């Protein structure tokens, strides 16, 4: 065989962009944290924002904090996969670091809504894997939002209202998982990720490997 410096089961592959979306309260934050803790090959995509850092936030870790002028220059130079204005500040997914990472085999996790998903998918269909998380029932969604203890009754009511609209975009995803038991759901998320990593088009190391097999 030609190159013996790399074990055959660790051939080079292209990274992927793994999107987890869900109506608020269905569990995407919980699943994202579990994935980042368990899987060393995936990292959270770091967005750029014009919002000032909150106490404890680190530039380059939580966000790339940039001035409005710098953000506009990046928009003009087509440096974003997607961007949006949220509560008066601009947020965007910068292409540069992700492109380089994908080439090097790094996977990126995105915890974004259906609009961001559509934009990302339009820019780069080959590298994007879209997963939608559904709650087992509307009652359970409500219970989880209440149980999380982060929102007032009014905010919960607004989130429930929005949840119905978000659920209506379920058919814009490659995979849909119902998050009933969290461990079962997490196993499914990992199974999708593992299978997607093995897709032939992502396994860029296969061509020289197979060439070697065939002598
Ligand atoms: P999202 O990020 O989609 O808004 P979270 O991950 O914050 O949702 O989950 C909402 C709440 O529901 C949290 O308190 C979380 O611990 C809880 N939760 C998530 N998944 C499950 C599950 N499968 N069973 C029970 N509770 C869950
Ligand atoms: P926060 O200021 O609380 O960190 O984020 C506010 C909102 O901006 C959240 O809803 C978050 O999902 C959204 N957001 C963060 N980064 C991006 C991004 O890169 N693109 C888009 N479209 N929204 C983002």
PDB file of C-alpha atoms and ligand atoms in Angstrom:
ATOM      1  CA  UNK A   1       0.000   0.000   0.000  1.00  0.00           C
ATOM      2  CA  UNK A   2       1.231   3.524  -0.742  1.00  0.00           C
ATOM      3  CA  UNK A   3       0.974   5.923   2.202  1.00  0.00           C
ATOM      4  CA  UNK A   4       1.318   4.053   5.490  1.00  0.00           C
ATOM      5  CA  UNK A   5       1.534   7.207   7.651  1.00  0.00           C
ATOM      6  CA  UNK A   6      -2.252   7.220   8.238  1.00  0.00           C
ATOM      7  CA  UNK A   7      -4.344   4.317   9.568  1.00  0.00           C
ATOM      8  CA  UNK A   8      -6.778   3.103   6.907  1.00  0.00           C
ATOM      9  CA  UNK A   9      -9.820   3.852   9.068  1.00  0.00           C
ATOM     10  CA  UNK A  10      -8.722   7.468   9.544  1.00  0.00           C
ATOM     11  CA  UNK A  11      -8.436   8.590   5.963  1.00  0.00           C
ATOM     12  CA  UNK A  12      -8.735  12.281   5.305  1.00  0.00           C
ATOM     13  CA  UNK A  13     -12.262  13.553   4.895  1.00  0.00           C
ATOM     14  CA  UNK A  14     -13.900  16.900   4.300  1.00  0.00           C
ATOM     15  CA  UNK A  15     -15.691  18.421   7.293  1.00  0.00           C
ATOM     16  CA  UNK A  16     -19.407  19.142   7.348  1.00  0.00           C
ATOM     17  CA  UNK A  17     -21.762  21.792   8.641  1.00  0.00           C
ATOM     18  CA  UNK A  18     -24.169  20.135  11.061  1.00  0.00           C
ATOM     19  CA  UNK A  19     -27.306  22.158  11.720  1.00  0.00           C
ATOM     20  CA  UNK A  20     -29.556  21.495  14.705  1.00  0.00           C
ATOM     21  CA  UNK A  21     -32.819  23.451  14.639  1.00  0.00           C
ATOM     22  CA  UNK A  22     -35.929  23.145  16.747  1.00  0.00           C
ATOM     23  CA  UNK A  23     -38.788  25.173  18.087  1.00  0.00           C
ATOM     24  CA  UNK A  24     -37.659  26.890  21.283  1.00  0.00           C
ATOM     25  CA  UNK A  25     -37.767  24.407  24.180  1.00  0.00           C
ATOM     26  CA  UNK A  26     -37.557  21.198  22.133  1.00  0.00           C
ATOM     27  CA  UNK A  27     -33.967  20.576  23.207  1.00  0.00           C
ATOM     28  CA  UNK A  28     -31.430  21.837  20.643  1.00  0.00           C
ATOM     29  CA  UNK A  29     -29.269  23.609  23.242  1.00  0.00           C
ATOM     30  CA  UNK A  30     -29.175  20.490  25.429  1.00  0.00           C
ATOM     31  CA  UNK A  31     -28.298  18.279  22.451  1.00  0.00           C
ATOM     32  CA  UNK A  32     -25.677  20.746  21.163  1.00  0.00           C
ATOM     33  CA  UNK A  33     -23.945  20.792  24.534  1.00  0.00           C
ATOM     34  CA  UNK A  34     -23.971  17.005  24.738  1.00  0.00           C
ATOM     35  CA  UNK A  35     -22.511  16.742  21.253  1.00  0.00           C
ATOM     36  CA  UNK A  36     -19.750  19.279  21.880  1.00  0.00           C
ATOM     37  CA  UNK A  37     -18.856  17.513  25.133  1.00  0.00           C
ATOM     38  CA  UNK A  38     -18.768  14.018  23.603  1.00  0.00           C
ATOM     39  CA  UNK A  39     -17.431  14.557  20.109  1.00  0.00           C
ATOM     40  CA  UNK A  40     -13.955  16.108  19.723  1.00  0.00           C
ATOM     41  CA  UNK A  41     -14.275  16.396  15.936  1.00  0.00           C
ATOM     42  CA  UNK A  42     -17.028  19.004  15.962  1.00  0.00           C
ATOM     43  CA  UNK A  43     -16.891  22.605  17.152  1.00  0.00           C
ATOM     44  CA  UNK A  44     -19.429  25.374  17.433  1.00  0.00           C
ATOM     45  CA  UNK A  45     -19.319  27.891  14.612  1.00  0.00           C
ATOM     46  CA  UNK A  46     -18.301  31.319  15.958  1.00  0.00           C
ATOM     47  CA  UNK A  47     -20.412  34.161  14.532  1.00  0.00           C
ATOM     48  CA  UNK A  48     -19.417  37.774  14.035  1.00  0.00           C
ATOM     49  CA  UNK A  49     -21.590  40.394  15.745  1.00  0.00           C
ATOM     50  CA  UNK A  50     -21.818  44.146  16.200  1.00  0.00           C
ATOM     51  CA  UNK A  51     -23.264  43.620  19.686  1.00  0.00           C
ATOM     52  CA  UNK A  52     -20.902  44.608  22.518  1.00  0.00           C
ATOM     53  CA  UNK A  53     -19.514  41.703  24.572  1.00  0.00           C
ATOM     54  CA  UNK A  54     -21.399  40.746  27.738  1.00  0.00           C
ATOM     55  CA  UNK A  55     -19.394  40.189  30.923  1.00  0.00           C
ATOM     56  CA  UNK A  56     -17.422  36.967  30.589  1.00  0.00           C
ATOM     57  CA  UNK A  57     -17.696  36.769  26.799  1.00  0.00           C
ATOM     58  CA  UNK A  58     -14.399  36.300  24.999  1.00  0.00           C
ATOM     59  CA  UNK A  59     -13.641  37.641  21.524  1.00  0.00           C
ATOM     60  CA  UNK A  60     -13.058  34.761  19.135  1.00  0.00           C
ATOM     61  CA  UNK A  61     -14.664  32.216  21.485  1.00  0.00           C
ATOM     62  CA  UNK A  62     -18.280  33.309  21.969  1.00  0.00           C
ATOM     63  CA  UNK A  63     -18.335  35.737  19.045  1.00  0.00           C
ATOM     64  CA  UNK A  64     -16.009  37.753  16.876  1.00  0.00           C
ATOM     65  CA  UNK A  65     -16.939  41.214  18.128  1.00  0.00           C
ATOM     66  CA  UNK A  66     -16.648  43.734  15.282  1.00  0.00           C
ATOM     67  CA  UNK A  67     -17.596  47.374  14.660  1.00  0.00           C
ATOM     68  CA  UNK A  68     -20.629  48.202  12.491  1.00  0.00           C
ATOM     69  CA  UNK A  69     -18.228  49.505   9.788  1.00  0.00           C
ATOM     70  CA  UNK A  70     -16.218  46.295   9.814  1.00  0.00           C
ATOM     71  CA  UNK A  71     -19.415  44.220   9.649  1.00  0.00           C
ATOM     72  CA  UNK A  72     -20.634  46.271   6.665  1.00  0.00           C
ATOM     73  CA  UNK A  73     -17.293  45.791   4.919  1.00  0.00           C
ATOM     74  CA  UNK A  74     -17.649  42.028   5.436  1.00  0.00           C
ATOM     75  CA  UNK A  75     -21.182  42.132   3.960  1.00  0.00           C
ATOM     76  CA  UNK A  76     -19.866  44.107   0.970  1.00  0.00           C
ATOM     77  CA  UNK A  77     -17.059  41.614   0.434  1.00  0.00           C
ATOM     78  CA  UNK A  78     -19.512  38.681   0.604  1.00  0.00           C
ATOM     79  CA  UNK A  79     -17.687  37.313   3.643  1.00  0.00           C
ATOM     80  CA  UNK A  80     -20.810  35.790   5.248  1.00  0.00           C
ATOM     81  CA  UNK A  81     -22.673  32.570   4.571  1.00  0.00           C
ATOM     82  CA  UNK A  82     -25.676  34.301   6.090  1.00  0.00           C
ATOM     83  CA  UNK A  83     -26.356  37.254   8.311  1.00  0.00           C
ATOM     84  CA  UNK A  84     -29.320  38.807  10.118  1.00  0.00           C
ATOM     85  CA  UNK A  85     -30.266  41.738  12.282  1.00  0.00           C
ATOM     86  CA  UNK A  86     -31.573  40.695  15.702  1.00  0.00           C
ATOM     87  CA  UNK A  87     -32.689  43.196  18.336  1.00  0.00           C
ATOM     88  CA  UNK A  88     -30.811  46.043  16.634  1.00  0.00           C
ATOM     89  CA  UNK A  89     -27.478  44.237  16.238  1.00  0.00           C
ATOM     90  CA  UNK A  90     -26.100  42.357  13.288  1.00  0.00           C
ATOM     91  CA  UNK A  91     -24.950  38.743  13.409  1.00  0.00           C
ATOM     92  CA  UNK A  92     -23.348  36.663  10.705  1.00  0.00           C
ATOM     93  CA  UNK A  93     -21.564  33.397   9.942  1.00  0.00           C
ATOM     94  CA  UNK A  94     -18.147  34.223   8.493  1.00  0.00           C
ATOM     95  CA  UNK A  95     -17.057  32.079   5.560  1.00  0.00           C
ATOM     96  CA  UNK A  96     -13.276  32.269   5.858  1.00  0.00           C
ATOM     97  CA  UNK A  97     -12.599  30.198   8.977  1.00  0.00           C
ATOM     98  CA  UNK A  98     -15.299  27.668   8.108  1.00  0.00           C
ATOM     99  CA  UNK A  99     -14.052  27.108   4.554  1.00  0.00           C
ATOM    100  CA  UNK A 100     -10.529  26.471   5.781  1.00  0.00           C
ATOM    101  CA  UNK A 101     -11.816  24.222   8.588  1.00  0.00           C
ATOM    102  CA  UNK A 102     -14.004  22.132   6.282  1.00  0.00           C
ATOM    103  CA  UNK A 103     -11.068  21.528   3.974  1.00  0.00           C
ATOM    104  CA  UNK A 104      -8.950  20.411   6.925  1.00  0.00           C
ATOM    105  CA  UNK A 105     -11.653  17.964   8.083  1.00  0.00           C
ATOM    106  CA  UNK A 106     -13.173  20.046  10.881  1.00  0.00           C
ATOM    107  CA  UNK A 107     -16.937  19.685  11.476  1.00  0.00           C
ATOM    108  CA  UNK A 108     -18.970  22.694  12.584  1.00  0.00           C
ATOM    109  CA  UNK A 109     -22.153  22.743  14.639  1.00  0.00           C
ATOM    110  CA  UNK A 110     -24.837  25.372  14.016  1.00  0.00           C
ATOM    111  CA  UNK A 111     -27.663  26.029  16.430  1.00  0.00           C
ATOM    112  CA  UNK A 112     -29.776  28.194  14.089  1.00  0.00           C
ATOM    113  CA  UNK A 113     -33.381  28.694  12.989  1.00  0.00           C
ATOM    114  CA  UNK A 114     -34.982  27.666   9.705  1.00  0.00           C
ATOM    115  CA  UNK A 115     -34.188  30.950   7.966  1.00  0.00           C
ATOM    116  CA  UNK A 116     -30.491  30.685   8.770  1.00  0.00           C
ATOM    117  CA  UNK A 117     -30.641  27.039   7.697  1.00  0.00           C
ATOM    118  CA  UNK A 118     -32.108  27.952   4.317  1.00  0.00           C
ATOM    119  CA  UNK A 119     -29.481  30.610   3.707  1.00  0.00           C
ATOM    120  CA  UNK A 120     -26.625  28.299   4.662  1.00  0.00           C
ATOM    121  CA  UNK A 121     -28.028  25.523   2.501  1.00  0.00           C
ATOM    122  CA  UNK A 122     -28.360  27.830  -0.499  1.00  0.00           C
ATOM    123  CA  UNK A 123     -24.694  28.807  -0.180  1.00  0.00           C
ATOM    124  CA  UNK A 124     -23.235  25.340   0.298  1.00  0.00           C
ATOM    125  CA  UNK A 125     -25.546  22.364  -0.212  1.00  0.00           C
ATOM    126  CA  UNK A 126     -22.807  19.740  -0.271  1.00  0.00           C
ATOM    127  CA  UNK A 127     -21.400  20.445   3.159  1.00  0.00           C
ATOM    128  CA  UNK A 128     -24.659  21.086   5.032  1.00  0.00           C
ATOM    129  CA  UNK A 129     -26.547  18.430   7.056  1.00  0.00           C
ATOM    130  CA  UNK A 130     -29.877  19.675   8.404  1.00  0.00           C
ATOM    131  CA  UNK A 131     -31.465  18.101  11.480  1.00  0.00           C
ATOM    132  CA  UNK A 132     -34.773  19.228  12.970  1.00  0.00           C
ATOM    133  CA  UNK A 133     -35.776  18.366  16.537  1.00  0.00           C
ATOM    134  CA  UNK A 134     -39.466  18.049  17.409  1.00  0.00           C
ATOM    135  CA  UNK A 135     -41.024  17.833  20.883  1.00  0.00           C
ATOM    136  CA  UNK A 136     -43.108  14.716  21.618  1.00  0.00           C
ATOM    137  CA  UNK A 137     -46.187  16.913  22.163  1.00  0.00           C
ATOM    138  CA  UNK A 138     -47.204  20.562  22.511  1.00  0.00           C
ATOM    139  CA  UNK A 139     -47.986  19.974  26.206  1.00  0.00           C
ATOM    140  CA  UNK A 140     -44.495  18.617  26.789  1.00  0.00           C
ATOM    141  CA  UNK A 141     -42.957  21.580  24.946  1.00  0.00           C
ATOM    142  CA  UNK A 142     -44.817  23.897  27.285  1.00  0.00           C
ATOM    143  CA  UNK A 143     -43.701  21.880  30.316  1.00  0.00           C
ATOM    144  CA  UNK A 144     -40.062  22.063  29.213  1.00  0.00           C
ATOM    145  CA  UNK A 145     -40.183  25.808  28.685  1.00  0.00           C
ATOM    146  CA  UNK A 146     -41.741  26.207  32.133  1.00  0.00           C
ATOM    147  CA  UNK A 147     -39.310  23.720  33.680  1.00  0.00           C
ATOM    148  CA  UNK A 148     -36.260  25.466  32.203  1.00  0.00           C
ATOM    149  CA  UNK A 149     -37.097  28.387  34.477  1.00  0.00           C
ATOM    150  CA  UNK A 150     -35.515  31.047  32.258  1.00  0.00           C
ATOM    151  CA  UNK A 151     -38.644  32.813  30.966  1.00  0.00           C
ATOM    152  CA  UNK A 152     -41.692  34.638  32.311  1.00  0.00           C
ATOM    153  CA  UNK A 153     -45.209  33.343  31.553  1.00  0.00           C
ATOM    154  CA  UNK A 154     -45.545  36.004  28.812  1.00  0.00           C
ATOM    155  CA  UNK A 155     -42.281  35.043  27.140  1.00  0.00           C
ATOM    156  CA  UNK A 156     -43.295  31.385  27.314  1.00  0.00           C
ATOM    157  CA  UNK A 157     -46.641  32.189  25.687  1.00  0.00           C
ATOM    158  CA  UNK A 158     -44.811  34.073  22.901  1.00  0.00           C
ATOM    159  CA  UNK A 159     -42.367  31.185  22.425  1.00  0.00           C
ATOM    160  CA  UNK A 160     -45.283  28.719  22.206  1.00  0.00           C
ATOM    161  CA  UNK A 161     -46.904  30.892  19.563  1.00  0.00           C
ATOM    162  CA  UNK A 162     -43.669  31.027  17.558  1.00  0.00           C
ATOM    163  CA  UNK A 163     -43.089  27.295  18.057  1.00  0.00           C
ATOM    164  CA  UNK A 164     -46.063  26.466  15.851  1.00  0.00           C
ATOM    165  CA  UNK A 165     -44.654  28.603  13.038  1.00  0.00           C
ATOM    166  CA  UNK A 166     -41.222  27.030  13.450  1.00  0.00           C
ATOM    167  CA  UNK A 167     -42.633  23.497  13.393  1.00  0.00           C
ATOM    168  CA  UNK A 168     -44.239  24.260  10.030  1.00  0.00           C
ATOM    169  CA  UNK A 169     -40.738  24.307   8.484  1.00  0.00           C
ATOM    170  CA  UNK A 170     -40.023  20.694   9.433  1.00  0.00           C
ATOM    171  CA  UNK A 171     -39.978  19.635   5.780  1.00  0.00           C
ATOM    172  CA  UNK A 172     -36.973  21.827   4.977  1.00  0.00           C
ATOM    173  CA  UNK A 173     -34.655  19.411   6.796  1.00  0.00           C
ATOM    174  CA  UNK A 174     -32.794  16.222   5.863  1.00  0.00           C
ATOM    175  CA  UNK A 175     -33.540  14.485   9.182  1.00  0.00           C
ATOM    176  CA  UNK A 176     -36.290  14.907  11.761  1.00  0.00           C
ATOM    177  CA  UNK A 177     -35.991  13.481  15.284  1.00  0.00           C
ATOM    178  CA  UNK A 178     -38.605  13.503  18.028  1.00  0.00           C
ATOM    179  CA  UNK A 179     -36.920  14.348  21.318  1.00  0.00           C
ATOM    180  CA  UNK A 180     -38.851  12.191  23.764  1.00  0.00           C
ATOM    181  CA  UNK A 181     -36.105  10.480  25.766  1.00  0.00           C
ATOM    182  CA  UNK A 182     -33.004  12.705  25.645  1.00  0.00           C
ATOM    183  CA  UNK A 183     -30.490   9.837  25.556  1.00  0.00           C
ATOM    184  CA  UNK A 184     -32.302   8.036  22.744  1.00  0.00           C
ATOM    185  CA  UNK A 185     -32.532  11.307  20.828  1.00  0.00           C
ATOM    186  CA  UNK A 186     -28.836  12.036  21.372  1.00  0.00           C
ATOM    187  CA  UNK A 187     -27.895   8.570  20.068  1.00  0.00           C
ATOM    188  CA  UNK A 188     -29.876   9.331  16.921  1.00  0.00           C
ATOM    189  CA  UNK A 189     -28.105  12.668  16.462  1.00  0.00           C
ATOM    190  CA  UNK A 190     -24.754  10.910  16.745  1.00  0.00           C
ATOM    191  CA  UNK A 191     -25.790   8.168  14.338  1.00  0.00           C
ATOM    192  CA  UNK A 192     -26.686  10.774  11.712  1.00  0.00           C
ATOM    193  CA  UNK A 193     -23.384  12.573  12.200  1.00  0.00           C
ATOM    194  CA  UNK A 194     -21.368   9.349  11.969  1.00  0.00           C
ATOM    195  CA  UNK A 195     -23.163   8.209   8.819  1.00  0.00           C
ATOM    196  CA  UNK A 196     -22.793  11.602   7.143  1.00  0.00           C
ATOM    197  CA  UNK A 197     -19.055  11.559   7.881  1.00  0.00           C
ATOM    198  CA  UNK A 198     -18.773   8.306   5.947  1.00  0.00           C
ATOM    199  CA  UNK A 199     -20.437   9.605   2.789  1.00  0.00           C
ATOM    200  CA  UNK A 200     -18.197   8.809  -0.129  1.00  0.00           C
ATOM    201  CA  UNK A 201     -17.991  12.396  -1.399  1.00  0.00           C
ATOM    202  CA  UNK A 202     -16.685  13.542   2.013  1.00  0.00           C
ATOM    203  CA  UNK A 203     -14.004  10.860   2.217  1.00  0.00           C
ATOM    204  CA  UNK A 204     -11.399  12.662   0.171  1.00  0.00           C
ATOM    205  CA  UNK A 205      -8.707  10.191   1.256  1.00  0.00           C
ATOM    206  CA  UNK A 206     -10.479   7.309  -0.501  1.00  0.00           C
ATOM    207  CA  UNK A 207      -9.134   7.890  -3.986  1.00  0.00           C
ATOM    208  CA  UNK A 208      -5.456   7.345  -3.125  1.00  0.00           C
ATOM    209  CA  UNK A 209      -6.447   4.564  -0.700  1.00  0.00           C
ATOM    210  CA  UNK A 210      -8.443   2.633  -3.284  1.00  0.00           C
ATOM    211  CA  UNK A 211      -5.746   3.253  -5.867  1.00  0.00           C
ATOM    212  CA  UNK A 212      -3.334   1.618  -3.439  1.00  0.00           C
ATOM    213  CA  UNK A 213      -5.680  -1.346  -2.913  1.00  0.00           C
ATOM    214  CA  UNK A 214      -5.873  -1.933  -6.614  1.00  0.00           C
ATOM    215  CA  UNK A 215      -2.090  -1.844  -6.903  1.00  0.00           C
TER     216      UNK A 215
HETATM  217  P1  LIG B   1     -33.986  24.768  23.110  1.00  0.00           P
HETATM  218  O1  LIG B   1     -32.515  25.051  23.053  1.00  0.00           O
HETATM  219  O2  LIG B   1     -34.477  24.014  21.911  1.00  0.00           O
HETATM  220  O3  LIG B   1     -34.798  25.997  23.392  1.00  0.00           O
HETATM  221  P2  LIG B   1     -33.366  23.384  25.627  1.00  0.00           P
HETATM  222  O4  LIG B   1     -32.260  22.468  25.236  1.00  0.00           O
HETATM  223  O5  LIG B   1     -33.022  24.618  26.398  1.00  0.00           O
HETATM  224  O6  LIG B   1     -34.251  23.767  24.337  1.00  0.00           O
HETATM  225  O7  LIG B   1     -34.439  22.496  26.420  1.00  0.00           O
HETATM  226  C1  LIG B   1     -35.561  23.084  27.078  1.00  0.00           C
HETATM  227  C2  LIG B   1     -35.722  22.439  28.464  1.00  0.00           C
HETATM  228  O8  LIG B   1     -36.151  21.095  28.286  1.00  0.00           O
HETATM  229  C3  LIG B   1     -34.444  22.375  29.278  1.00  0.00           C
HETATM  230  O9  LIG B   1     -34.753  22.621  30.631  1.00  0.00           O
HETATM  231  C4  LIG B   1     -33.941  20.953  29.063  1.00  0.00           C
HETATM  232  O10 LIG B   1     -33.210  20.478  30.182  1.00  0.00           O
HETATM  233  C5  LIG B   1     -35.255  20.185  28.917  1.00  0.00           C
HETATM  234  N1  LIG B   1     -35.162  19.006  28.024  1.00  0.00           N
HETATM  235  C6  LIG B   1     -34.523  18.911  26.837  1.00  0.00           C
HETATM  236  N2  LIG B   1     -34.697  17.680  26.293  1.00  0.00           N
HETATM  237  C7  LIG B   1     -35.489  16.977  27.153  1.00  0.00           C
HETATM  238  C8  LIG B   1     -36.041  15.629  27.163  1.00  0.00           C
HETATM  239  N3  LIG B   1     -35.822  14.778  26.166  1.00  0.00           N
HETATM  240  N4  LIG B   1     -36.793  15.272  28.221  1.00  0.00           N
HETATM  241  C9  LIG B   1     -37.026  16.136  29.224  1.00  0.00           C
HETATM  242  N5  LIG B   1     -36.540  17.397  29.296  1.00  0.00           N
HETATM  243  C10 LIG B   1     -35.782  17.834  28.273  1.00  0.00           C
HETATM  244  P1  LIG B   2     -27.320  36.962  21.603  1.00  0.00           P
HETATM  245  O1  LIG B   2     -27.075  38.426  21.407  1.00  0.00           O
HETATM  246  O2  LIG B   2     -28.265  36.692  22.739  1.00  0.00           O
HETATM  247  O3  LIG B   2     -26.018  36.191  21.731  1.00  0.00           O
HETATM  248  O4  LIG B   2     -28.025  36.397  20.280  1.00  0.00           O
HETATM  249  C1  LIG B   2     -29.191  36.986  19.824  1.00  0.00           C
HETATM  250  C2  LIG B   2     -29.749  36.207  18.638  1.00  0.00           C
HETATM  251  O5  LIG B   2     -28.871  36.248  17.528  1.00  0.00           O
HETATM  252  C3  LIG B   2     -29.991  34.733  18.923  1.00  0.00           C
HETATM  253  O6  LIG B   2     -31.332  34.436  18.537  1.00  0.00           O
HETATM  254  C4  LIG B   2     -29.031  34.009  18.042  1.00  0.00           C
HETATM  255  O7  LIG B   2     -29.535  32.761  17.585  1.00  0.00           O
HETATM  256  C5  LIG B   2     -28.870  34.987  16.900  1.00  0.00           C
HETATM  257  N1  LIG B   2     -27.591  34.772  16.211  1.00  0.00           N
HETATM  258  C6  LIG B   2     -26.356  34.588  16.751  1.00  0.00           C
HETATM  259  N2  LIG B   2     -25.439  34.397  15.806  1.00  0.00           N
HETATM  260  C7  LIG B   2     -26.077  34.424  14.604  1.00  0.00           C
HETATM  261  C8  LIG B   2     -25.647  34.271  13.242  1.00  0.00           C
HETATM  262  O8  LIG B   2     -24.490  34.050  12.905  1.00  0.00           O
HETATM  263  N3  LIG B   2     -26.617  34.368  12.301  1.00  0.00           N
HETATM  264  C9  LIG B   2     -27.919  34.592  12.611  1.00  0.00           C
HETATM  265  N4  LIG B   2     -28.790  34.659  11.602  1.00  0.00           N
HETATM  266  N5  LIG B   2     -28.360  34.753  13.871  1.00  0.00           N
HETATM  267  C10 LIG B   2     -27.452  34.664  14.860  1.00  0.00           C
END
